[in-house]
Amino acid sequence: MLGRSAWGIFWMARYLERAENTARLLDAGFRMALTRGNTVASDEWRSVLVTLGMDEFYTGDMSGPAITNWLLRGAGNSGSVLSMMEAARTNARMVRTAITREVWEVTNESWMQLQSLLAKPVKEADLGHVLDVIRRQATSVRGAMEGTMLRNDIFNFARIGTHLERADNTARILDVKYHVLLPSAAWVGSRLDNAQWEMVLRSVAGERAFRWLHAGALDPKGIAQFLILDGRFPRSLAYCLRKLTSNMEWLCRDYHQETAAYRMQKEACDKLSKTTITDIFEHGLHEFITEFLATNRLVADAIAADYRFTE
Amino acid sequence: MPSTTISSYDEMLDAEGNVRPAYAGYREWYEAQSPKWLEKQGKNAEDVFRRTGITFNVYGEDAGQERLIPFDMIPRIITADEWKKLSRGIDQRVRALNAFLHDLYHKREIVKAGKLPERLLAQNEAFLPEMVGFTPPGGVYTHIVGIDLVRTGPDDFMVLEDNARTPSGVSYMLENRETMMAMFPDLFTKVAVQPVSEYPRALARSLATCAPPAAQGSDRPVLAVLTPGIYNSAYYEHAFLADQMGAELVEAGDLRVVDGRVCMRTTRGWRAIDVLYRRVDDNFLDPLTYNPDSMLGVAGIMDVYRSGGITIANAPGTGIADDKAIYSFMPEIVEFYTGEKPILKNVPTWRCSEADALAYVLDHLPELVVKEVHGSGGYGMLIGPTSSKGEIAAFEKKLRANPDNYIAQPTLSLSTVPIFTKAGLAPRHVDLRPFVLVSPHGINITPGGLTRVALKKGSLVVNSSQGGGTKDSWVLAE
């Protein structure tokens, strides 16, 4: 396939995943605001921006609706859900000959629906519905890919995009919880702390799975372990790395060429599988995540070079 | 636009209001449908087009602005006999076009015979000196041709324009049929229509038979479609054709000359392309030879072409054959190369470069249609009968300043075909663009084509860029 097509499908998958994660984060922030009131919840709202790397936008007395609208449809915000869905759709158009008709149509339809839903500022009363639509659309696109695409290099490039992006998002969410949300270490284990952990779980759609595995208990270490090391949870770092490794291994086999990116990825995956949550906390969660994100970025760059995404 | 006063040939009804044979089967089916249901189906069709992304971009509007071409669900129907005659005429004309192109770039017999003035070529930007003395692989210049036809009477089809460089619209021909079959499956069991769906395969086959010397011996030449990119007005069509042919859809940034071949950058490395169906204009094809600022072409592709490393379809320099000044010589051209009388008529044309013709045109502007020699898509033209005095005066100035740039034709009474309106069927003017494939083995004409229809009552403008719509075009089975 064309390097540009591989690049297009990789980014299409990344944008879709990122748009979905932004909606999930907003949903978590929204829940917090509902239970705590907009003023008190401003820290939580701000944390949503920080997680997305957009804290420079924060002006200090920003209301929830202003932040949600900025993140959903802000004019000039290339990281808004609408911009990212448009970017995903533009990439899909570019690689139309590489994706199935169903994948194209559902992507195109999602974008059309969002365009009309987000034509005007979203009122608080409609936010739940809008976020719901975004999540469902993301699910539909994934479903169409899963159900109709040939399992070839095109599919693998899409999966690599999805899992790289997802790992990145989960790691950022964890990092923010540890370094932004808590006013001081004295709050650890407080009611506020627990509520925030619940938000973290919610934003990765993991609250039910976690409760189920841990009989309703909410402890930070347990949650961190769940999100980093539990290979059964599809948004955990361990799961994403394993998937990434197998997708990249598939490409190496199909192309009869073991790449530098694959070796790097394999090493990171093996290392994580030997790591315990105690190791991570001793090393420092923030340090661990910083290193994780850096490796992720290097792997992404190496893939782009190995498969000639651009010149 | 005000309505024209000329009475037109109605393709469905005769002067007494009786249904003509071509429409007999369809009308019977139509009468049995509920108008409400039909209206709903029309809306559904629009949703399908939008969801599928069958759109075109409009230049001059916001970047990325995409529009639907309005689709009308009443088919335009042509009988098998009418089509046979048309096909013969198209076949003859396309043979002549290719022979003409070969002659122009070689011996120029037609000029020597005094049938075509030398200066038409000398001043013509579409004539490419790089093609002189070179014969494209398979001897084919214009692999894909679209002949624009209008009808003015029962037996009068006239050629309005030859599109010999990069005719577009074939994806609409195919999607319109798909849509009709999805909406009205029972209709196709009642009326036997010749299929058009073979086109993409025929195109792939036709292009493959023109593989360059460098690909000789390979049983499956590598085929790619070159598009300017997603913001081009016909991007949907480029993607559609590449998809249907199983070819790569490439952009300039994917291509580079490597070891004397034009190659595309794939995830496995550089891969040579044998046949390139390019949808960019000559002028942008090779920044080393033509427009140096072009971002849409491949540096060095003309050298590769001339050394037998690639086939370019259509061949560079074919544009000279669909130039509007050349058009007026087509009857002579057809006769010169085929030795036969032209089967399809030309529209009478005044060449404003000639003093007598210019004088006549200036005197009769309110009756005439005046077009730019190099213009397309309904831009830069004057439709005398529907223009205001001010518009005519302004155009007259342009015409006097640069007469060589214009031709003029009488305002034709284009035939009408019914469209679906809330008030029932209503006649609207149409034209027809059949699609023709040329290979060393012969000429293949898909039975049908793209019917463009003016949606406003009385309007003669059918261009999609000017608000026209399209219809499915049927050629009945024998």
PDB file of C-alpha atoms in Angstrom, chain B residues 81 214 249 258 371 453:
ATOM      1  CA  ASP B  81     -32.007   1.871 -32.645  1.00  0.00           C
ATOM      2  CA  ALA B 214       9.111  -1.147 -20.015  1.00  0.00           C
ATOM      3  CA  LEU B 249      -5.008   6.374  -6.069  1.00  0.00           C
ATOM      4  CA  VAL B 258      13.601   6.226  -9.623  1.00  0.00           C
ATOM      5  CA  LYS B 371     -17.895  30.829 -25.852  1.00  0.00           C
ATOM      6  CA  VAL B 453     -30.407  18.464 -16.926  1.00  0.00           C
TER       7      VAL B 453
END
